[in-house]
PDB file of C-alpha atoms in Angstrom:
ATOM      1  CA  UNK A   1    -309.473 139.303 -49.244  1.00  0.00           C
ATOM      2  CA  UNK A   2    -308.616 135.722 -48.569  1.00  0.00           C
ATOM      3  CA  UNK A   3    -304.924 136.451 -47.973  1.00  0.00           C
ATOM      4  CA  UNK A   4    -305.746 139.045 -45.331  1.00  0.00           C
ATOM      5  CA  UNK A   5    -308.107 136.665 -43.530  1.00  0.00           C
ATOM      6  CA  UNK A   6    -305.388 133.987 -43.496  1.00  0.00           C
ATOM      7  CA  UNK A   7    -302.908 136.544 -42.185  1.00  0.00           C
ATOM      8  CA  UNK A   8    -305.375 137.626 -39.476  1.00  0.00           C
ATOM      9  CA  UNK A   9    -305.932 134.010 -38.375  1.00  0.00           C
ATOM     10  CA  UNK A  10    -302.178 133.456 -38.147  1.00  0.00           C
ATOM     11  CA  UNK A  11    -301.741 136.703 -36.211  1.00  0.00           C
ATOM     12  CA  UNK A  12    -304.572 135.863 -33.832  1.00  0.00           C
ATOM     13  CA  UNK A  13    -302.980 132.462 -33.194  1.00  0.00           C
ATOM     14  CA  UNK A  14    -299.845 134.260 -31.939  1.00  0.00           C
ATOM     15  CA  UNK A  15    -297.567 134.143 -34.996  1.00  0.00           C
ATOM     16  CA  UNK A  16    -295.247 137.106 -34.387  1.00  0.00           C
ATOM     17  CA  UNK A  17    -294.293 137.506 -38.052  1.00  0.00           C
ATOM     18  CA  UNK A  18    -297.953 137.496 -39.106  1.00  0.00           C
ATOM     19  CA  UNK A  19    -298.761 139.998 -36.341  1.00  0.00           C
ATOM     20  CA  UNK A  20    -296.091 142.332 -37.695  1.00  0.00           C
ATOM     21  CA  UNK A  21    -297.319 141.884 -41.272  1.00  0.00           C
ATOM     22  CA  UNK A  22    -300.893 142.593 -40.195  1.00  0.00           C
ATOM     23  CA  UNK A  23    -299.705 145.734 -38.416  1.00  0.00           C
ATOM     24  CA  UNK A  24    -297.918 146.789 -41.592  1.00  0.00           C
ATOM     25  CA  UNK A  25    -301.094 146.164 -43.592  1.00  0.00           C
ATOM     26  CA  UNK A  26    -303.014 148.494 -41.299  1.00  0.00           C
ATOM     27  CA  UNK A  27    -300.286 151.125 -41.413  1.00  0.00           C
ATOM     28  CA  UNK A  28    -300.141 151.026 -45.213  1.00  0.00           C
ATOM     29  CA  UNK A  29    -303.929 151.202 -45.486  1.00  0.00           C
ATOM     30  CA  UNK A  30    -303.821 154.912 -44.660  1.00  0.00           C
ATOM     31  CA  UNK A  31    -302.978 157.432 -42.003  1.00  0.00           C
ATOM     32  CA  UNK A  32    -306.334 157.371 -40.233  1.00  0.00           C
ATOM     33  CA  UNK A  33    -306.247 157.221 -36.450  1.00  0.00           C
ATOM     34  CA  UNK A  34    -308.026 153.831 -36.498  1.00  0.00           C
ATOM     35  CA  UNK A  35    -305.531 152.303 -38.932  1.00  0.00           C
ATOM     36  CA  UNK A  36    -302.568 153.561 -36.922  1.00  0.00           C
ATOM     37  CA  UNK A  37    -304.035 152.348 -33.623  1.00  0.00           C
ATOM     38  CA  UNK A  38    -304.666 148.914 -35.162  1.00  0.00           C
ATOM     39  CA  UNK A  39    -301.137 148.865 -36.586  1.00  0.00           C
ATOM     40  CA  UNK A  40    -299.697 149.695 -33.162  1.00  0.00           C
ATOM     41  CA  UNK A  41    -301.810 147.006 -31.507  1.00  0.00           C
ATOM     42  CA  UNK A  42    -300.490 144.294 -33.834  1.00  0.00           C
ATOM     43  CA  UNK A  43    -296.931 145.612 -33.842  1.00  0.00           C
ATOM     44  CA  UNK A  44    -296.918 145.549 -30.023  1.00  0.00           C
ATOM     45  CA  UNK A  45    -298.078 141.938 -29.940  1.00  0.00           C
ATOM     46  CA  UNK A  46    -295.249 141.029 -32.288  1.00  0.00           C
ATOM     47  CA  UNK A  47    -292.688 143.263 -30.550  1.00  0.00           C
ATOM     48  CA  UNK A  48    -293.568 141.758 -27.173  1.00  0.00           C
ATOM     49  CA  UNK A  49    -292.493 138.411 -28.623  1.00  0.00           C
ATOM     50  CA  UNK A  50    -289.160 139.908 -29.669  1.00  0.00           C
ATOM     51  CA  UNK A  51    -289.777 140.464 -33.408  1.00  0.00           C
ATOM     52  CA  UNK A  52    -287.226 143.130 -34.348  1.00  0.00           C
ATOM     53  CA  UNK A  53    -289.079 144.464 -37.396  1.00  0.00           C
ATOM     54  CA  UNK A  54    -292.173 145.222 -35.295  1.00  0.00           C
ATOM     55  CA  UNK A  55    -290.012 146.969 -32.710  1.00  0.00           C
ATOM     56  CA  UNK A  56    -288.471 149.077 -35.463  1.00  0.00           C
ATOM     57  CA  UNK A  57    -291.859 149.982 -36.971  1.00  0.00           C
ATOM     58  CA  UNK A  58    -293.097 151.076 -33.550  1.00  0.00           C
ATOM     59  CA  UNK A  59    -289.985 153.196 -33.202  1.00  0.00           C
ATOM     60  CA  UNK A  60    -290.770 154.893 -36.499  1.00  0.00           C
ATOM     61  CA  UNK A  61    -294.358 155.624 -35.519  1.00  0.00           C
ATOM     62  CA  UNK A  62    -293.358 157.159 -32.194  1.00  0.00           C
ATOM     63  CA  UNK A  63    -290.398 159.046 -33.639  1.00  0.00           C
ATOM     64  CA  UNK A  64    -292.516 160.824 -36.229  1.00  0.00           C
ATOM     65  CA  UNK A  65    -295.940 160.808 -34.628  1.00  0.00           C
ATOM     66  CA  UNK A  66    -298.913 159.799 -36.716  1.00  0.00           C
ATOM     67  CA  UNK A  67    -302.606 160.550 -36.954  1.00  0.00           C
ATOM     68  CA  UNK A  68    -303.894 160.251 -33.391  1.00  0.00           C
ATOM     69  CA  UNK A  69    -300.456 159.333 -32.007  1.00  0.00           C
ATOM     70  CA  UNK A  70    -298.225 161.988 -30.510  1.00  0.00           C
ATOM     71  CA  UNK A  71    -294.535 162.042 -31.241  1.00  0.00           C
ATOM     72  CA  UNK A  72    -292.647 160.429 -28.353  1.00  0.00           C
ATOM     73  CA  UNK A  73    -288.895 160.233 -28.858  1.00  0.00           C
ATOM     74  CA  UNK A  74    -288.300 158.367 -25.609  1.00  0.00           C
ATOM     75  CA  UNK A  75    -290.661 155.569 -26.628  1.00  0.00           C
ATOM     76  CA  UNK A  76    -289.150 155.558 -30.119  1.00  0.00           C
ATOM     77  CA  UNK A  77    -285.678 155.216 -28.594  1.00  0.00           C
ATOM     78  CA  UNK A  78    -286.753 152.230 -26.473  1.00  0.00           C
ATOM     79  CA  UNK A  79    -288.233 150.374 -29.442  1.00  0.00           C
ATOM     80  CA  UNK A  80    -285.273 151.161 -31.684  1.00  0.00           C
ATOM     81  CA  UNK A  81    -282.916 149.912 -28.956  1.00  0.00           C
ATOM     82  CA  UNK A  82    -284.761 146.588 -28.716  1.00  0.00           C
ATOM     83  CA  UNK A  83    -284.478 146.071 -32.470  1.00  0.00           C
ATOM     84  CA  UNK A  84    -280.866 147.279 -32.632  1.00  0.00           C
ATOM     85  CA  UNK A  85    -279.904 144.861 -29.855  1.00  0.00           C
ATOM     86  CA  UNK A  86    -281.004 142.104 -32.239  1.00  0.00           C
ATOM     87  CA  UNK A  87    -278.838 143.497 -35.026  1.00  0.00           C
ATOM     88  CA  UNK A  88    -281.491 145.055 -37.258  1.00  0.00           C
ATOM     89  CA  UNK A  89    -279.457 147.437 -39.407  1.00  0.00           C
ATOM     90  CA  UNK A  90    -282.210 150.043 -39.775  1.00  0.00           C
ATOM     91  CA  UNK A  91    -282.579 150.200 -36.006  1.00  0.00           C
ATOM     92  CA  UNK A  92    -278.817 150.427 -35.562  1.00  0.00           C
ATOM     93  CA  UNK A  93    -278.827 153.445 -37.851  1.00  0.00           C
ATOM     94  CA  UNK A  94    -281.683 154.960 -35.820  1.00  0.00           C
ATOM     95  CA  UNK A  95    -279.611 154.447 -32.663  1.00  0.00           C
ATOM     96  CA  UNK A  96    -276.726 156.238 -34.362  1.00  0.00           C
ATOM     97  CA  UNK A  97    -279.003 159.244 -34.962  1.00  0.00           C
ATOM     98  CA  UNK A  98    -280.380 159.211 -31.423  1.00  0.00           C
ATOM     99  CA  UNK A  99    -276.987 158.953 -29.716  1.00  0.00           C
ATOM    100  CA  UNK A 100    -275.326 161.391 -32.109  1.00  0.00           C
ATOM    101  CA  UNK A 101    -277.864 164.112 -31.319  1.00  0.00           C
ATOM    102  CA  UNK A 102    -278.865 163.033 -27.798  1.00  0.00           C
ATOM    103  CA  UNK A 103    -282.507 162.432 -28.728  1.00  0.00           C
ATOM    104  CA  UNK A 104    -285.283 160.717 -26.791  1.00  0.00           C
ATOM    105  CA  UNK A 105    -283.447 160.363 -23.534  1.00  0.00           C
ATOM    106  CA  UNK A 106    -280.318 158.960 -25.157  1.00  0.00           C
ATOM    107  CA  UNK A 107    -277.252 160.713 -23.817  1.00  0.00           C
ATOM    108  CA  UNK A 108    -275.189 162.617 -26.323  1.00  0.00           C
ATOM    109  CA  UNK A 109    -272.574 159.934 -26.983  1.00  0.00           C
ATOM    110  CA  UNK A 110    -270.795 160.242 -30.304  1.00  0.00           C
ATOM    111  CA  UNK A 111    -268.585 157.191 -29.678  1.00  0.00           C
ATOM    112  CA  UNK A 112    -271.570 154.960 -29.127  1.00  0.00           C
ATOM    113  CA  UNK A 113    -273.287 156.614 -32.093  1.00  0.00           C
ATOM    114  CA  UNK A 114    -270.379 155.798 -34.398  1.00  0.00           C
ATOM    115  CA  UNK A 115    -270.327 152.172 -33.198  1.00  0.00           C
ATOM    116  CA  UNK A 116    -273.975 151.805 -34.153  1.00  0.00           C
ATOM    117  CA  UNK A 117    -273.333 153.526 -37.469  1.00  0.00           C
ATOM    118  CA  UNK A 118    -270.452 151.205 -38.300  1.00  0.00           C
ATOM    119  CA  UNK A 119    -272.533 148.148 -37.393  1.00  0.00           C
ATOM    120  CA  UNK A 120    -275.361 149.310 -39.672  1.00  0.00           C
ATOM    121  CA  UNK A 121    -272.960 150.213 -42.479  1.00  0.00           C
ATOM    122  CA  UNK A 122    -271.251 146.822 -42.324  1.00  0.00           C
ATOM    123  CA  UNK A 123    -274.663 145.217 -42.833  1.00  0.00           C
ATOM    124  CA  UNK A 124    -275.267 147.321 -45.933  1.00  0.00           C
ATOM    125  CA  UNK A 125    -277.359 150.213 -44.636  1.00  0.00           C
ATOM    126  CA  UNK A 126    -276.816 152.909 -47.267  1.00  0.00           C
ATOM    127  CA  UNK A 127    -277.613 155.828 -44.971  1.00  0.00           C
ATOM    128  CA  UNK A 128    -275.065 154.579 -42.438  1.00  0.00           C
ATOM    129  CA  UNK A 129    -272.468 154.085 -45.165  1.00  0.00           C
ATOM    130  CA  UNK A 130    -273.051 157.634 -46.360  1.00  0.00           C
ATOM    131  CA  UNK A 131    -272.867 158.996 -42.802  1.00  0.00           C
ATOM    132  CA  UNK A 132    -269.434 157.513 -42.256  1.00  0.00           C
TER     133      UNK A 132
END
C-alpha cells in the first residue's frame, strides 16, 4: 500500500491531518484492541496539535468504549469540548447531549446544551436540527 506508506511518513513527520487520517485508517481496519490502540495513539498526536477532527474521534472512542478501551465519559467530554471550542459541528452536538443529560462530568445545564445545539444546527448538523 503505497498510499498508506506515504500517509505514515507524513504522520511521522508531524503532519496533524495525516496523523488523524492514519488514526482513522487504524480504526476502520477493525475493532481489534491493537487497531484501536494504534488509532488512539495517532489521534492523540493530532489532537495534541489542536486538530478538531482527531479530538472528536477520541471523544467517540471514549464515549462508547471499544475493544480494549473502557468507556470513559469524562474523557469523552474533554475531547468533545476541545473540538466544539473550535466550532466542529459534530462535537457541538455531542456537547449538547452531554450538557442536556449531565454526562461525563458536565453539569446538567439545558441552557448551555441548547446553545451548543443551535450552533451545530446552524452549521447544518441534521441531528441538531432535528433536536430543536
